[in-house]
XYZ file of C-alpha atoms in Angstrom:
690
model
C 29.903 27.182 -80.284
C 28.650 25.861 -83.623
C 25.307 24.127 -84.057
C 27.116 20.798 -84.349
C 28.996 21.177 -81.057
C 27.284 19.811 -77.948
C 26.465 22.393 -75.310
C 29.228 22.072 -72.664
C 26.754 23.243 -70.015
C 24.481 20.216 -70.490
C 25.506 16.713 -69.365
C 23.292 13.947 -70.764
C 23.298 10.165 -70.502
C 21.011 7.258 -71.222
C 21.869 5.701 -67.865
C 22.863 6.604 -64.340
C 26.302 5.905 -62.837
C 26.622 2.416 -61.384
C 28.126 3.969 -58.261
C 25.374 6.075 -56.682
C 28.000 8.323 -55.075
C 28.486 9.925 -58.481
C 24.881 10.939 -58.984
C 24.841 14.727 -59.399
C 24.558 16.809 -56.230
C 22.129 19.721 -56.182
C 22.829 22.546 -53.748
C 22.204 26.253 -53.241
C 24.548 27.334 -50.462
C 22.126 26.240 -47.738
C 20.619 22.883 -48.740
C 22.494 20.048 -50.438
C 21.143 16.796 -51.842
C 22.347 14.019 -54.114
C 19.468 13.309 -56.504
C 17.206 10.376 -55.609
C 18.868 10.035 -52.211
C 16.725 9.766 -49.097
C 19.073 12.079 -47.160
C 19.819 15.786 -47.553
C 21.803 18.280 -45.487
C 21.474 21.858 -44.318
C 24.501 24.112 -44.022
C 25.641 24.620 -40.451
C 23.490 21.807 -39.009
C 25.691 19.213 -37.320
C 25.225 16.472 -34.762
C 27.878 15.052 -32.448
C 30.447 16.471 -30.057
C 33.862 17.687 -31.272
C 35.572 14.742 -33.028
C 32.211 13.014 -33.555
C 30.610 16.104 -35.099
C 29.165 15.502 -38.592
C 26.472 16.855 -40.866
C 23.082 15.881 -39.500
C 21.084 13.634 -41.817
C 17.776 15.230 -42.780
C 15.229 13.007 -44.565
C 14.371 14.173 -48.093
C 10.711 13.726 -49.120
C 11.583 14.106 -52.829
C 13.633 10.894 -53.115
C 11.293 9.521 -55.798
C 12.141 7.788 -59.073
C 9.818 7.403 -62.080
C 8.765 3.937 -63.217
C 6.345 3.595 -66.166
C 4.336 0.382 -66.480
C 5.249 -0.183 -70.138
C 8.521 -0.316 -72.117
C 10.257 3.047 -72.156
C 13.392 4.994 -73.002
C 15.161 6.969 -70.273
C 17.389 10.024 -70.509
C 19.126 11.740 -67.595
C 20.294 15.329 -67.990
C 22.027 17.852 -65.757
C 21.393 21.299 -67.215
C 23.905 23.577 -65.508
C 22.511 26.656 -67.274
C 19.427 26.310 -65.089
C 20.719 24.193 -62.225
C 18.177 21.429 -62.840
C 18.420 17.643 -63.113
C 15.915 16.068 -65.516
C 14.854 12.443 -65.821
C 12.982 12.000 -69.113
C 10.855 8.930 -69.848
C 9.335 8.154 -73.221
C 6.906 5.342 -74.005
C 4.943 4.626 -77.165
C 2.103 6.838 -75.914
C 3.383 9.276 -73.291
C 6.455 11.290 -72.361
C 7.219 12.231 -68.781
C 9.883 14.531 -67.346
C 10.896 14.758 -63.715
C 12.740 17.976 -62.862
C 14.686 18.313 -59.614
C 16.331 21.471 -58.300
C 17.554 23.213 -55.178
C 15.946 26.613 -55.550
C 18.668 29.173 -56.225
C 16.815 32.247 -54.998
C 14.825 30.674 -52.160
C 17.524 28.525 -50.536
C 15.285 26.795 -47.975
C 13.472 24.993 -50.782
C 13.962 21.769 -52.785
C 11.586 21.111 -55.682
C 10.391 18.220 -57.847
C 8.166 18.818 -60.865
C 6.669 16.102 -63.064
C 5.173 16.783 -66.494
C 3.303 14.119 -68.490
C 2.333 14.699 -72.138
C 0.366 12.486 -74.484
C 2.187 11.605 -77.704
C -0.697 10.157 -79.739
C -4.451 10.434 -80.091
C -5.324 7.576 -77.757
C -7.405 8.581 -74.775
C -6.471 5.845 -72.367
C -5.392 6.947 -68.876
C -1.670 6.529 -68.208
C -0.241 5.832 -64.757
C 3.320 6.426 -63.663
C 4.722 4.844 -60.514
C 6.904 6.845 -58.126
C 9.165 4.790 -55.906
C 10.125 6.897 -52.900
C 12.813 5.944 -50.375
C 11.785 8.743 -47.990
C 11.063 7.987 -44.348
C 10.425 10.825 -41.851
C 13.170 9.711 -39.493
C 16.840 10.495 -38.833
C 19.605 8.981 -36.740
C 20.757 12.523 -35.927
C 17.492 14.355 -35.208
C 14.591 13.461 -32.907
C 11.664 14.274 -35.183
C 8.059 14.469 -34.123
C 4.964 14.985 -36.244
C 3.097 18.264 -36.229
C -0.358 19.100 -37.656
C -0.413 19.447 -41.441
C 0.039 22.967 -42.754
C -1.935 24.045 -45.849
C -1.821 20.540 -47.293
C 1.803 20.015 -46.358
C 3.106 17.367 -43.987
C 5.129 18.778 -41.099
C 7.783 17.349 -38.775
C 10.199 19.096 -36.452
C 12.988 18.077 -34.103
C 16.353 18.811 -32.559
C 19.778 17.313 -33.119
C 20.897 14.863 -30.440
C 24.302 16.159 -29.329
C 25.794 19.674 -29.436
C 29.193 20.380 -30.954
C 30.597 21.413 -27.586
C 29.444 20.394 -24.132
C 26.647 22.663 -22.976
C 26.202 24.122 -26.464
C 22.918 24.626 -28.266
C 21.183 21.941 -30.282
C 20.007 22.661 -33.816
C 16.293 22.856 -34.499
C 15.117 21.491 -37.855
C 11.614 21.967 -39.304
C 10.383 20.261 -42.495
C 7.160 20.972 -44.374
C 6.533 19.260 -47.709
C 3.811 18.471 -50.203
C 3.288 14.692 -49.982
C 4.451 12.659 -52.979
C 1.921 9.928 -53.951
C 2.896 6.467 -55.118
C 1.402 7.030 -58.586
C 0.556 9.869 -60.943
C -2.115 9.453 -63.621
C -2.687 11.317 -66.861
C -6.474 11.128 -67.214
C -8.151 10.086 -70.440
C -9.473 13.626 -70.890
C -6.007 15.209 -70.577
C -3.303 15.781 -73.184
C -0.863 16.862 -70.508
C -0.644 17.405 -66.761
C 1.912 18.883 -64.362
C 2.514 18.170 -60.676
C 4.725 20.217 -58.352
C 6.103 18.934 -55.044
C 8.421 20.872 -52.779
C 10.089 20.715 -49.402
C 11.136 23.566 -47.140
C 13.693 23.252 -44.337
C 14.049 25.886 -41.632
C 15.080 26.393 -38.008
C 11.720 27.515 -36.611
C 7.990 27.036 -37.046
C 7.505 30.627 -38.167
C 10.233 30.444 -40.799
C 9.145 27.044 -42.127
C 5.551 28.182 -42.576
C 6.634 31.448 -44.190
C 8.879 29.597 -46.672
C 6.092 27.121 -47.436
C 3.698 30.020 -48.062
C 6.253 31.482 -50.464
C 6.420 28.193 -52.342
C 2.636 27.997 -52.654
C 2.494 31.585 -53.893
C 5.198 30.970 -56.494
C 3.324 27.915 -57.746
C 0.096 29.900 -57.986
C 1.876 32.631 -59.944
C 3.671 30.131 -62.187
C 7.001 31.541 -61.030
C 8.577 28.722 -58.997
C 10.880 27.374 -61.699
C 11.278 30.686 -63.597
C 12.504 32.473 -60.453
C 15.050 29.688 -59.924
C 16.239 29.991 -63.538
C 16.558 33.766 -63.280
C 18.822 33.391 -60.255
C 21.104 30.960 -62.078
C 21.095 33.223 -65.148
C 22.243 36.108 -62.955
C 25.073 33.999 -61.539
C 26.241 32.856 -64.962
C 26.015 36.411 -66.333
C 28.604 37.452 -63.763
C 31.147 34.695 -64.345
C 32.282 32.141 -66.858
C 35.262 30.180 -68.155
C 34.934 28.941 -71.728
C 37.427 27.893 -74.365
C 37.807 26.874 -77.960
C 39.490 23.516 -77.646
C 38.879 19.967 -76.393
C 35.242 19.303 -75.474
C 36.325 17.317 -72.418
C 38.137 20.373 -71.098
C 35.115 22.613 -71.718
C 32.759 20.264 -69.870
C 35.200 19.874 -67.001
C 35.493 23.630 -66.507
C 31.726 24.141 -66.589
C 31.170 21.269 -64.175
C 33.759 22.590 -61.732
C 32.350 26.099 -61.715
C 28.739 24.889 -61.470
C 29.352 22.663 -58.458
C 31.510 25.303 -56.793
C 28.887 28.023 -57.275
C 26.270 25.616 -55.922
C 28.146 25.462 -52.630
C 27.789 29.222 -52.111
C 24.752 31.345 -51.238
C 22.973 33.548 -53.748
C 24.557 36.896 -54.559
C 22.137 39.271 -52.889
C 21.236 37.160 -49.897
C 24.205 35.570 -48.131
C 22.482 33.949 -45.132
C 23.923 34.630 -41.701
C 24.063 30.877 -41.126
C 26.365 30.223 -44.112
C 28.533 27.445 -42.748
C 31.532 27.517 -45.045
C 32.394 24.987 -47.750
C 33.539 21.447 -47.032
C 35.530 19.246 -49.454
C 32.456 17.259 -50.495
C 30.003 20.150 -50.472
C 26.579 20.283 -48.837
C 25.298 17.043 -50.323
C 27.884 14.981 -48.444
C 29.312 14.744 -44.940
C 27.419 12.023 -43.108
C 29.033 10.390 -40.106
C 32.269 8.723 -41.216
C 31.973 9.919 -44.820
C 33.433 12.749 -46.911
C 35.307 14.347 -44.037
C 32.094 14.553 -42.012
C 31.133 17.807 -43.746
C 33.879 19.762 -41.975
C 35.566 22.881 -43.339
C 39.335 22.651 -44.001
C 42.022 24.718 -45.703
C 40.406 23.344 -48.842
C 37.901 26.192 -48.634
C 40.400 29.033 -48.191
C 43.220 27.786 -50.439
C 41.620 25.667 -53.152
C 38.042 26.883 -53.684
C 38.041 30.486 -52.516
C 40.405 32.104 -55.085
C 38.105 31.144 -57.967
C 35.037 32.588 -56.277
C 36.866 35.734 -55.124
C 38.029 36.480 -58.674
C 34.415 36.580 -59.870
C 32.303 37.428 -56.855
C 33.902 39.303 -53.931
C 30.559 39.351 -52.030
C 30.558 35.535 -52.000
C 34.223 35.529 -50.996
C 33.285 37.845 -48.145
C 30.799 35.227 -46.907
C 33.767 32.866 -46.400
C 35.619 35.507 -44.393
C 32.520 36.182 -42.293
C 32.256 32.466 -41.564
C 35.792 32.567 -40.175
C 34.965 35.706 -38.150
C 31.989 33.921 -36.572
C 34.362 31.209 -35.326
C 36.770 33.589 -33.580
C 35.722 32.398 -30.125
C 36.504 28.784 -30.912
C 39.828 29.700 -32.527
C 40.815 31.593 -29.394
C 39.937 28.597 -27.221
C 41.936 26.256 -29.487
C 45.064 28.392 -29.070
C 44.570 28.575 -25.319
C 44.180 24.797 -25.010
C 47.431 24.288 -26.922
C 49.236 26.769 -24.679
C 49.576 29.605 -27.190
C 48.285 33.136 -27.591
C 46.011 34.594 -30.213
C 43.918 32.456 -32.535
C 44.353 28.882 -33.753
C 41.775 28.134 -36.404
C 40.796 24.463 -36.427
C 42.134 22.057 -39.006
C 38.554 20.808 -39.213
C 35.828 23.323 -38.467
C 32.060 23.121 -38.072
C 30.075 25.909 -36.390
C 31.841 27.025 -33.216
C 35.424 27.180 -34.479
C 36.532 24.517 -32.011
C 38.694 21.696 -33.349
C 36.439 18.858 -34.543
C 39.034 16.673 -36.272
C 38.514 13.037 -35.191
C 42.311 12.579 -34.887
C 44.082 14.974 -32.522
C 47.424 15.116 -34.313
C 46.043 16.985 -37.318
C 44.485 19.697 -35.186
C 47.639 19.967 -33.116
C 50.193 20.022 -35.923
C 48.622 21.076 -39.228
C 48.821 24.697 -38.159
C 49.380 26.095 -41.637
C 45.582 26.512 -41.644
C 46.149 29.850 -39.863
C 48.219 31.185 -42.737
C 45.750 29.818 -45.297
C 42.941 31.772 -43.642
C 45.010 34.971 -43.746
C 45.787 34.589 -47.455
C 42.038 34.572 -48.148
C 41.572 37.813 -46.193
C 44.536 39.357 -47.994
C 43.271 38.413 -51.442
C 39.873 39.941 -50.659
C 41.444 43.232 -49.591
C 43.660 43.406 -52.667
C 40.701 42.732 -54.988
C 38.313 45.191 -53.332
C 40.196 47.638 -51.074
C 37.284 47.040 -48.689
C 38.905 48.177 -45.447
C 35.504 48.199 -43.748
C 35.676 44.398 -43.626
C 38.700 44.792 -41.383
C 37.719 47.866 -39.402
C 34.009 47.141 -38.859
C 33.690 43.493 -39.867
C 36.238 42.120 -37.382
C 38.646 41.057 -40.106
C 41.440 42.835 -38.276
C 40.770 40.676 -35.187
C 41.500 37.619 -37.306
C 44.709 39.154 -38.672
C 46.019 40.360 -35.293
C 45.024 37.120 -33.541
C 46.862 34.925 -36.031
C 49.939 37.169 -35.886
C 49.944 36.843 -32.099
C 49.664 33.066 -32.444
C 52.761 32.889 -34.646
C 54.678 35.064 -32.163
C 53.894 32.617 -29.362
C 54.510 29.560 -31.569
C 58.038 30.307 -32.841
C 61.308 29.526 -31.050
C 64.655 31.245 -31.522
C 67.645 29.298 -32.842
C 70.891 30.855 -31.679
C 72.761 28.397 -33.898
C 71.126 29.567 -37.144
C 70.254 33.050 -35.894
C 66.634 32.770 -37.006
C 63.196 31.712 -35.773
C 61.936 28.129 -36.042
C 58.466 26.622 -36.049
C 58.894 23.095 -34.697
C 56.696 20.034 -34.365
C 54.288 20.466 -37.268
C 52.608 18.466 -39.990
C 53.022 20.054 -43.439
C 50.383 19.869 -46.190
C 52.184 16.654 -47.153
C 50.539 14.515 -44.482
C 52.967 11.623 -44.933
C 55.164 13.405 -42.387
C 54.440 14.638 -38.888
C 56.243 16.286 -36.004
C 58.759 17.883 -38.380
C 60.575 21.176 -37.904
C 60.395 24.148 -40.248
C 57.936 22.944 -42.853
C 58.795 25.271 -45.713
C 55.113 25.763 -46.566
C 54.068 26.383 -42.950
C 56.904 28.826 -42.304
C 56.191 30.696 -45.532
C 52.482 31.204 -44.795
C 53.420 32.263 -41.268
C 55.856 34.815 -42.688
C 53.207 36.111 -45.111
C 50.648 36.310 -42.290
C 52.956 38.475 -40.204
C 53.879 40.703 -43.139
C 50.209 41.242 -43.968
C 49.467 42.083 -40.337
C 52.189 44.746 -40.374
C 50.950 46.223 -43.667
C 47.293 46.232 -42.599
C 48.172 47.839 -39.267
C 49.919 50.630 -41.146
C 46.879 51.194 -43.352
C 44.348 51.484 -40.551
C 46.543 53.101 -37.932
C 46.938 50.144 -35.581
C 50.133 50.015 -33.466
C 51.713 46.781 -34.672
C 53.955 45.064 -32.094
C 57.567 45.206 -33.356
C 57.954 41.440 -33.000
C 55.552 40.891 -35.910
C 58.034 42.384 -38.368
C 61.095 41.011 -36.587
C 59.823 37.435 -36.770
C 58.610 37.830 -40.354
C 62.062 39.046 -41.372
C 63.997 36.272 -39.609
C 61.748 33.197 -39.832
C 63.597 30.275 -41.393
C 62.580 29.330 -44.941
C 64.457 26.071 -45.655
C 66.570 26.202 -48.821
C 69.333 23.984 -50.165
C 71.808 26.440 -51.680
C 73.849 23.689 -53.321
C 71.001 21.824 -55.025
C 69.048 25.087 -55.405
C 65.683 23.797 -54.296
C 63.423 24.011 -51.233
C 63.497 20.949 -48.952
C 60.013 20.250 -47.660
C 61.233 20.549 -44.053
C 64.408 20.267 -42.020
C 65.858 16.814 -42.638
C 63.820 16.012 -45.761
C 65.780 13.680 -48.031
C 65.424 14.314 -51.730
C 63.543 11.438 -53.362
C 61.363 10.579 -50.363
C 57.676 10.122 -51.278
C 55.230 13.021 -51.064
C 51.460 12.756 -50.637
C 50.287 15.941 -52.354
C 51.108 19.485 -53.419
C 53.299 21.118 -50.798
C 56.570 22.777 -51.854
C 55.145 23.466 -55.333
C 52.667 25.837 -53.647
C 55.487 28.225 -52.737
C 55.528 29.741 -56.228
C 51.755 29.806 -56.531
C 49.633 30.668 -54.625
C 52.138 31.876 -52.010
C 54.275 33.887 -54.422
C 57.542 33.300 -52.554
C 60.251 35.104 -54.559
C 62.620 32.673 -56.296
C 64.537 32.414 -59.541
C 63.134 30.441 -62.491
C 65.912 27.908 -61.888
C 64.748 27.260 -58.318
C 61.102 27.114 -59.409
C 62.013 24.527 -62.045
C 64.081 22.521 -59.584
C 61.222 22.396 -57.080
C 58.929 21.022 -59.797
C 61.513 18.520 -61.022
C 62.329 17.276 -57.509
C 58.780 16.728 -56.279
C 56.835 15.712 -59.394
C 58.300 12.174 -59.737
C 57.946 11.368 -56.018
C 54.354 12.623 -55.578
C 51.848 9.845 -54.954
C 49.872 9.242 -58.197
C 46.895 8.228 -56.047
C 47.065 11.361 -53.910
C 44.353 14.053 -53.740
C 43.060 15.416 -57.026
C 44.149 19.046 -56.665
C 47.877 18.311 -56.724
C 48.525 18.088 -60.471
C 46.807 21.419 -61.105
C 49.482 23.150 -59.083
C 52.286 21.457 -61.003
C 50.544 22.707 -64.152
C 50.512 26.284 -62.854
C 54.207 25.999 -62.067
C 55.115 24.890 -65.568
C 52.954 27.634 -67.072
C 54.887 30.182 -64.997
C 58.037 28.892 -66.680
C 56.509 29.065 -70.165
C 56.237 25.289 -70.550
C 52.662 24.838 -71.743
C 53.213 21.268 -72.962
C 54.501 20.105 -69.595
C 51.626 21.906 -67.908
C 49.103 20.004 -70.033
C 50.764 16.707 -69.174
C 50.140 17.443 -65.500
C 46.640 18.775 -65.980
C 45.617 15.750 -68.028
C 46.128 13.591 -64.925
C 43.128 15.326 -63.311
C 40.696 13.778 -65.786
C 41.037 10.418 -64.042
C 39.221 12.003 -61.099
C 36.245 13.217 -63.153
C 33.445 10.694 -63.090
C 31.117 10.620 -66.072
C 28.501 11.448 -67.089
C 27.808 14.323 -64.679
C 31.388 15.579 -64.125
C 31.382 14.672 -60.423
C 34.918 14.536 -59.018
C 36.365 11.885 -56.748
C 39.205 12.706 -54.399
C 41.415 9.926 -55.774
C 41.900 8.735 -59.337
C 40.532 5.258 -58.551
C 37.189 6.749 -57.463
C 37.862 6.452 -53.744
C 37.890 9.201 -51.148
C 35.515 12.120 -50.913
C 32.992 12.596 -53.717
C 31.853 15.840 -55.304
C 35.435 16.751 -54.397
C 35.268 20.534 -54.614
C 38.909 20.806 -53.570
C 40.044 19.098 -56.759
C 37.612 21.170 -58.813
C 38.971 24.335 -57.232
C 42.536 23.380 -58.081
C 41.554 22.543 -61.659
C 39.818 25.897 -62.099
C 42.844 27.710 -60.689
C 45.080 26.042 -63.260
C 43.064 27.891 -65.904
C 42.007 31.080 -64.088
C 45.482 31.681 -62.648
C 47.534 29.405 -64.900
C 46.540 30.062 -68.534
C 45.857 33.720 -67.726
C 48.794 34.167 -65.386
C 46.573 36.220 -63.074
C 48.196 37.166 -59.771
C 46.351 39.334 -57.272
C 48.878 41.806 -55.933
C 48.600 44.618 -53.433
C 48.303 47.356 -56.068
C 47.503 45.495 -59.280
C 46.097 42.453 -61.040
C 49.070 40.963 -62.879
C 48.603 38.819 -65.999
C 50.891 36.712 -68.172
C 48.800 34.606 -70.583
C 49.942 31.344 -72.120
C 47.714 28.852 -73.924
C 48.577 25.265 -74.884
C 48.517 24.337 -78.556
C 45.135 22.593 -78.416
C 43.328 25.692 -77.080
C 42.920 28.534 -79.567
C 40.952 30.900 -77.360
C 40.119 31.291 -73.668
C 37.215 33.473 -72.538
C 37.013 34.504 -68.885
C 33.863 36.490 -68.175
C 33.235 38.639 -65.133
C 36.666 39.111 -63.542
C 36.164 41.468 -60.577
C 38.718 44.089 -59.642
C 38.272 47.297 -57.631
C 34.531 47.393 -58.194
C 34.736 46.672 -61.938
C 33.739 43.654 -63.998
C 36.023 42.675 -66.880
C 35.693 40.216 -69.744
C 38.885 38.685 -71.150
C 39.432 36.972 -74.503
C 42.863 35.404 -74.745
C 44.377 34.087 -77.975
C 47.902 33.016 -78.789
C 48.890 36.409 -80.201
C 46.506 38.911 -78.620
C 44.343 39.627 -75.609
C 41.092 41.587 -75.568
C 40.006 43.212 -72.280
C 36.636 44.921 -71.816
C 35.396 46.624 -68.664
C 31.640 46.192 -68.459
C 29.403 49.208 -68.352
C 27.331 49.952 -65.258
C 28.523 47.056 -63.110
C 29.890 47.160 -59.603
C 30.914 43.966 -57.870
C 30.195 44.970 -54.296
C 28.669 47.871 -52.447
C 31.760 47.923 -50.227
C 34.354 47.600 -52.997
C 36.155 50.749 -54.055
C 34.992 51.469 -57.626
C 38.005 52.820 -59.545
C 38.771 53.617 -63.179
C 41.327 51.123 -64.470
C 44.221 51.059 -66.903
C 46.357 48.329 -68.387
C 50.148 48.608 -68.206
C 52.272 46.529 -70.578
C 55.368 45.144 -68.888
C 57.706 45.256 -71.887
C 57.141 48.891 -72.839
C 55.515 50.438 -69.805
C 52.726 51.704 -72.059
C 49.530 52.633 -70.201
C 46.121 52.232 -71.834
C 42.931 53.445 -70.102
C 40.171 50.854 -69.827
C 36.944 52.699 -70.589
C 33.692 50.882 -69.775
C 32.163 49.256 -72.835
C 35.251 49.739 -75.021
C 37.345 46.704 -75.895
C 41.117 47.117 -75.606
C 43.268 44.745 -77.654
C 46.871 44.244 -76.555
C 49.654 41.799 -77.479
C 49.657 38.493 -75.622
C 52.360 39.423 -73.126
C 52.704 40.157 -69.405
C 51.171 43.276 -67.902
C 49.098 44.646 -65.067
C 45.643 46.048 -64.459
C 45.799 48.878 -61.971
C 43.948 51.942 -60.745
C 44.297 54.814 -63.204
C 46.847 57.343 -62.063
């Protein structure tokens, strides 16, 4: 980046978005808040029973905006290097900066700092007004006041309604330093700083302990520095940067920043991590942004990006699913099937919380989506302990048993059917043999058989028999995959469905069939459908070597990116969920798995790079594989791969020496830590050294 180029990690504007939904969200894997908003959320804290379950609104004491009493200039900046939002005010005599952040290392804490500095030699006092929309009340939590604690105001309460009848209510405790209506720079001062913070916890003891930590950090001058160090550690372990269009660079940084913000810190994944919803932690109020529920969006669209960089954070997603095993078992039982049926919409218990029954009953591909996440983790880490000790195998066996009980045999076609489903394309329901659903079911069963072999589990023979004979719809004359039995070519499609067969599912097919699937479904896909769709068309065209066509598809995503803070909307017209992490995840995958050609396979990390003409170099920092961290620099003619020295991605991951194998020649080149290896820009594999 030259001195003239703007920093793609810093988003700056002289004004705020007219639509407050596109104010930047600040989150840290536990707390989420849209700046200046009077409401925040805490991961895993919901109110309402089953279909009425939604993120519980928690009042935010830091919902204050700066208002000087004289003419002023305003600048608003989101610095993603440090995970801080800054409102800067400048008058003729004084400058003031308001810094807001969700503490990255201490996740129970939100912080506001205000700094005022005198710009001239006048010694008049200067007063700044703070307009605060905070009220200590919630429609979801019965708060009551408690005695102040060390100068902090304190309220506590319980949610009103449990997720399931007879279930536990959530306890929420808030302690915060009160924010006054004005701040004054005294005549004797050239500058002054004020620090306000809020802690949220589930008990009195925890809330007071977190508040004590905040006071200690302030006294030591380490509140903001400790937050910055945590973000620096995250960014040191991952990154996607390119030499090319500035809009593309900003979009990639924004996507990765907001996605990382939805996950806990590296060394301290909290046991209450509640998964990732389409709108992240800052959204999910009753009736909005999918109510804060967790969908396949987490496992299919967001997870692969995180897993490629940070297997420990990916593991937190798997552990969330493990914690919901009981609910998944009950869902299957209620539907009359065996094993596990993970909910289409999930909260805390694993019970189905979708407000409309048909989605929970028919959009059963969620089971296969969950399994693909477990499979990818194993292939990246070889961490069998997650399956033997961490209950991952219970998920795999339970889903396999579900598919066994869900299929029916067709004597006419001599294969198994899965009938009465809704595919990812939600324009259709109660269809038979959704090609996507059947494919993820097949992959689930195959993975169950393979895992059972690895850990010595006696796999029931029907797992393999059904996997081998499950119908995968295919039109042999037109050489394409119909979306389901009876689909008529040319009928409208809501979103990516059949195009997912090639990636991420990896269903074997010829280039001709892959091209036909793209050609058939691209023109009939709803242009106002969800944002992640076009990314998958882009990946498909990149697989076929058509970089120009891929860019045409990827360029459609920019209509969903709302300036100036790179906040995504679900739909191109700005409607739907906001801070749409699903779309961001798809966009990132188009680069991390599209431009690079990365494919996580059982015994290798495959690559097949291809860059469009307007990108001269792609840098992917921190790729994790078998306990190693790799940095990639991809250019049109060559690729540079460097294994970092002294880095291991997870205490559980198998740390193995690696080698690169070039596909065209079969040449094997050892990857020695700290030594760059330059190879031609062509397909190959990273694998364990023989």
